[in-house]
PDB file of C-alpha atoms in Angstrom:
ATOM      1  CA  MET G  18       0.000   0.000   0.000  1.00  0.00           C
ATOM      2  CA  LEU G  19       1.400   3.359  -0.944  1.00  0.00           C
ATOM      3  CA  GLY G  20       1.966   5.929   1.745  1.00  0.00           C
ATOM      4  CA  THR G  21       0.202   8.579  -0.252  1.00  0.00           C
ATOM      5  CA  LEU G  22      -2.511   6.306  -1.503  1.00  0.00           C
ATOM      6  CA  ALA G  23      -5.391   8.296  -2.762  1.00  0.00           C
ATOM      7  CA  VAL G  24      -9.001   7.676  -2.337  1.00  0.00           C
ATOM      8  CA  ALA G  25     -10.161   6.460  -5.709  1.00  0.00           C
ATOM      9  CA  LEU G  26     -10.530   7.848  -9.069  1.00  0.00           C
ATOM     10  CA  VAL G  27     -13.636   8.192 -10.998  1.00  0.00           C
ATOM     11  CA  ALA G  28     -14.618  10.525 -13.686  1.00  0.00           C
ATOM     12  CA  GLY G  29     -14.689  10.415 -17.400  1.00  0.00           C
ATOM     13  CA  GLY G  30     -17.735   8.981 -19.039  1.00  0.00           C
ATOM     14  CA  LEU G  31     -20.200   6.459 -17.808  1.00  0.00           C
ATOM     15  CA  LEU G  32     -22.078   3.893 -19.776  1.00  0.00           C
ATOM     16  CA  ALA G  33     -25.711   3.221 -19.120  1.00  0.00           C
ATOM     17  CA  GLY G  34     -26.244  -0.012 -17.251  1.00  0.00           C
ATOM     18  CA  CYS G  35     -28.870  -1.842 -15.299  1.00  0.00           C
ATOM     19  CA  GLY G  36     -29.990   0.461 -12.528  1.00  0.00           C
ATOM     20  CA  GLY G  37     -27.877   3.286 -13.922  1.00  0.00           C
ATOM     21  CA  THR G  38     -24.211   4.074 -13.613  1.00  0.00           C
ATOM     22  CA  SER G  39     -22.335   7.000 -12.163  1.00  0.00           C
ATOM     23  CA  SER G  40     -18.864   7.981 -11.119  1.00  0.00           C
ATOM     24  CA  SER G  41     -17.209  10.700  -9.084  1.00  0.00           C
ATOM     25  CA  VAL G  42     -13.620  11.496  -8.249  1.00  0.00           C
ATOM     26  CA  SER G  43     -12.003  13.789  -5.740  1.00  0.00           C
ATOM     27  CA  CYS G  44      -8.343  14.549  -5.168  1.00  0.00           C
ATOM     28  CA  SER G  45      -6.336  16.232  -2.456  1.00  0.00           C
ATOM     29  CA  GLY G  46      -2.789  16.759  -3.574  1.00  0.00           C
ATOM     30  CA  ASN G  47      -1.671  13.535  -5.250  1.00  0.00           C
ATOM     31  CA  ASN G  48      -4.214  11.369  -3.419  1.00  0.00           C
ATOM     32  CA  CYS G  49      -7.457  10.590  -5.212  1.00  0.00           C
ATOM     33  CA  ARG G  50     -10.629   8.658  -4.430  1.00  0.00           C
ATOM     34  CA  ALA G  51     -13.069   7.348  -6.990  1.00  0.00           C
ATOM     35  CA  THR G  52     -16.524   5.961  -6.343  1.00  0.00           C
ATOM     36  CA  VAL G  53     -18.225   3.941  -9.085  1.00  0.00           C
ATOM     37  CA  THR G  54     -21.866   2.928  -9.035  1.00  0.00           C
ATOM     38  CA  GLY G  55     -22.899   0.358 -11.613  1.00  0.00           C
ATOM     39  CA  ALA G  56     -20.957  -0.807 -14.639  1.00  0.00           C
ATOM     40  CA  PRO G  57     -19.592  -0.381 -17.198  1.00  0.00           C
ATOM     41  CA  VAL G  58     -18.094   2.990 -16.368  1.00  0.00           C
ATOM     42  CA  GLU G  59     -14.845   4.708 -17.292  1.00  0.00           C
ATOM     43  CA  VAL G  60     -12.597   6.031 -14.536  1.00  0.00           C
ATOM     44  CA  SER G  61     -10.139   8.812 -15.321  1.00  0.00           C
ATOM     45  CA  GLN G  62      -7.679  10.878 -13.364  1.00  0.00           C
ATOM     46  CA  PRO G  63      -8.652  14.570 -13.138  1.00  0.00           C
ATOM     47  CA  ASP G  64      -6.430  17.181 -14.690  1.00  0.00           C
ATOM     48  CA  PRO G  65      -3.846  18.526 -12.232  1.00  0.00           C
ATOM     49  CA  ASN G  66      -5.817  21.757 -11.713  1.00  0.00           C
ATOM     50  CA  GLN G  67      -9.068  19.887 -10.937  1.00  0.00           C
ATOM     51  CA  THR G  68      -9.941  18.617  -7.476  1.00  0.00           C
ATOM     52  CA  SER G  69     -13.011  16.654  -8.553  1.00  0.00           C
ATOM     53  CA  ARG G  70     -14.923  15.523 -11.599  1.00  0.00           C
ATOM     54  CA  ALA G  71     -18.013  13.546 -12.465  1.00  0.00           C
ATOM     55  CA  GLY G  72     -19.370  12.562 -15.822  1.00  0.00           C
ATOM     56  CA  ARG G  73     -21.600  10.434 -17.972  1.00  0.00           C
ATOM     57  CA  SER G  74     -21.209   9.142 -21.501  1.00  0.00           C
ATOM     58  CA  THR G  75     -23.032   6.639 -23.649  1.00  0.00           C
ATOM     59  CA  THR G  76     -19.946   5.593 -25.596  1.00  0.00           C
ATOM     60  CA  ARG G  77     -16.583   4.195 -24.645  1.00  0.00           C
ATOM     61  CA  ARG G  78     -13.439   5.884 -25.743  1.00  0.00           C
ATOM     62  CA  PRO G  79     -10.843   3.742 -27.537  1.00  0.00           C
ATOM     63  CA  PRO G  80      -7.984   2.268 -25.472  1.00  0.00           C
ATOM     64  CA  ARG G  81      -5.229   4.751 -24.657  1.00  0.00           C
ATOM     65  CA  ASN G  82      -1.675   4.296 -23.514  1.00  0.00           C
ATOM     66  CA  ASN G  83       0.242   6.481 -21.053  1.00  0.00           C
ATOM     67  CA  ASP G  84      -2.202   9.381 -21.079  1.00  0.00           C
ATOM     68  CA  GLY G  85      -3.140   9.553 -17.396  1.00  0.00           C
ATOM     69  CA  VAL G  86      -5.031   7.059 -15.258  1.00  0.00           C
ATOM     70  CA  ASP G  87      -7.857   5.601 -17.361  1.00  0.00           C
ATOM     71  CA  PHE G  88      -9.611   2.277 -17.064  1.00  0.00           C
ATOM     72  CA  THR G  89     -13.128   0.897 -17.410  1.00  0.00           C
ATOM     73  CA  VAL G  90     -14.977  -1.000 -14.712  1.00  0.00           C
ATOM     74  CA  ASN G  91     -16.742  -3.655 -16.805  1.00  0.00           C
ATOM     75  CA  ALA G  92     -18.499  -5.505 -13.975  1.00  0.00           C
ATOM     76  CA  LEU G  93     -18.789  -5.445 -10.185  1.00  0.00           C
ATOM     77  CA  GLY G  94     -19.356  -8.222  -7.684  1.00  0.00           C
ATOM     78  CA  ALA G  95     -19.121  -8.590  -3.937  1.00  0.00           C
ATOM     79  CA  GLY G  96     -15.395  -8.265  -3.265  1.00  0.00           C
ATOM     80  CA  TRP G  97     -14.185  -7.912  -6.868  1.00  0.00           C
ATOM     81  CA  ALA G  98     -14.244  -5.760 -10.008  1.00  0.00           C
ATOM     82  CA  ASP G  99     -13.481  -6.594 -13.631  1.00  0.00           C
ATOM     83  CA  ILE G 100     -11.165  -3.885 -14.969  1.00  0.00           C
ATOM     84  CA  GLU G 101     -10.509  -3.233 -18.654  1.00  0.00           C
ATOM     85  CA  ASP G 102      -7.273  -1.410 -19.314  1.00  0.00           C
ATOM     86  CA  ASP G 103      -6.054  -0.799 -22.865  1.00  0.00           C
ATOM     87  CA  GLY G 104      -8.114  -3.736 -24.162  1.00  0.00           C
ATOM     88  CA  THR G 105      -7.187  -6.270 -21.444  1.00  0.00           C
ATOM     89  CA  VAL G 106      -9.761  -7.351 -18.822  1.00  0.00           C
ATOM     90  CA  THR G 107      -8.543  -8.435 -15.368  1.00  0.00           C
ATOM     91  CA  ARG G 108     -10.509  -9.418 -12.257  1.00  0.00           C
ATOM     92  CA  ILE G 109      -9.174  -7.479  -9.249  1.00  0.00           C
ATOM     93  CA  PRO G 110     -10.103  -8.758  -5.767  1.00  0.00           C
ATOM     94  CA  GLN G 111     -10.947  -6.332  -2.984  1.00  0.00           C
ATOM     95  CA  GLY G 112      -7.650  -5.078  -1.563  1.00  0.00           C
ATOM     96  CA  GLY G 113      -5.887  -5.897  -4.837  1.00  0.00           C
ATOM     97  CA  THR G 114      -3.929  -3.399  -6.906  1.00  0.00           C
ATOM     98  CA  PHE G 115      -2.969  -2.775 -10.494  1.00  0.00           C
ATOM     99  CA  VAL G 116      -0.686  -0.241 -12.165  1.00  0.00           C
ATOM    100  CA  GLU G 117      -2.129   2.225 -14.647  1.00  0.00           C
ATOM    101  CA  ASP G 118       0.121   4.773 -16.337  1.00  0.00           C
ATOM    102  CA  GLY G 119       2.561   4.755 -13.432  1.00  0.00           C
ATOM    103  CA  SER G 120      -0.033   5.075 -10.658  1.00  0.00           C
ATOM    104  CA  THR G 121      -0.915   2.174  -8.366  1.00  0.00           C
ATOM    105  CA  VAL G 122      -4.693   1.779  -8.142  1.00  0.00           C
ATOM    106  CA  ARG G 123      -6.256  -0.201  -5.264  1.00  0.00           C
ATOM    107  CA  LEU G 124      -9.769  -1.619  -5.070  1.00  0.00           C
ATOM    108  CA  GLU G 125     -10.708  -0.578  -1.537  1.00  0.00           C
ATOM    109  CA  SER G 126     -14.221  -2.042  -1.521  1.00  0.00           C
ATOM    110  CA  SER G 127     -16.932  -3.494  -3.714  1.00  0.00           C
ATOM    111  CA  ASP G 128     -20.387  -4.651  -2.669  1.00  0.00           C
ATOM    112  CA  GLY G 129     -21.502  -5.645  -6.163  1.00  0.00           C
ATOM    113  CA  ARG G 130     -23.147  -2.301  -6.882  1.00  0.00           C
ATOM    114  CA  THR G 131     -20.651   0.330  -5.699  1.00  0.00           C
ATOM    115  CA  ALA G 132     -16.855   0.215  -5.731  1.00  0.00           C
ATOM    116  CA  VAL G 133     -14.264   2.556  -4.252  1.00  0.00           C
ATOM    117  CA  PHE G 134     -10.758   2.884  -5.693  1.00  0.00           C
ATOM    118  CA  THR G 135      -7.755   4.788  -4.368  1.00  0.00           C
ATOM    119  CA  PHE G 136      -4.607   5.886  -6.150  1.00  0.00           C
ATOM    120  CA  THR G 137      -1.738   8.337  -6.049  1.00  0.00           C
ATOM    121  CA  ARG G 138      -1.598  10.785  -8.904  1.00  0.00           C
ATOM    122  CA  ARG G 139       1.793  11.306 -10.525  1.00  0.00           C
TER     123      ARG G 139
END
């Protein structure tokens, strides 16, 4: 776990899903927190001059490489999330981490409907 682990990242666009989807992200310094409700939904790191961001979109953007923290939450379950990053889907267990564009992202919690991620912005 990183010392300056942020409290999750969420922003970017959301895709409509059963029961609706939403995302929000807030940052303090390099530490960010993202809360995702529903799936699929894209999660993006805010610009350095933004402290928070929320958004919705009906379309997915194409995979990107090394352009800031971006990934899509494809599905949520109790204690896990399926993450799509640059075209690859990986199941992350609660407490698990993955690296995205140099930032370590941690799945703090998932109850099957809402997930919270934390990361440290570069």
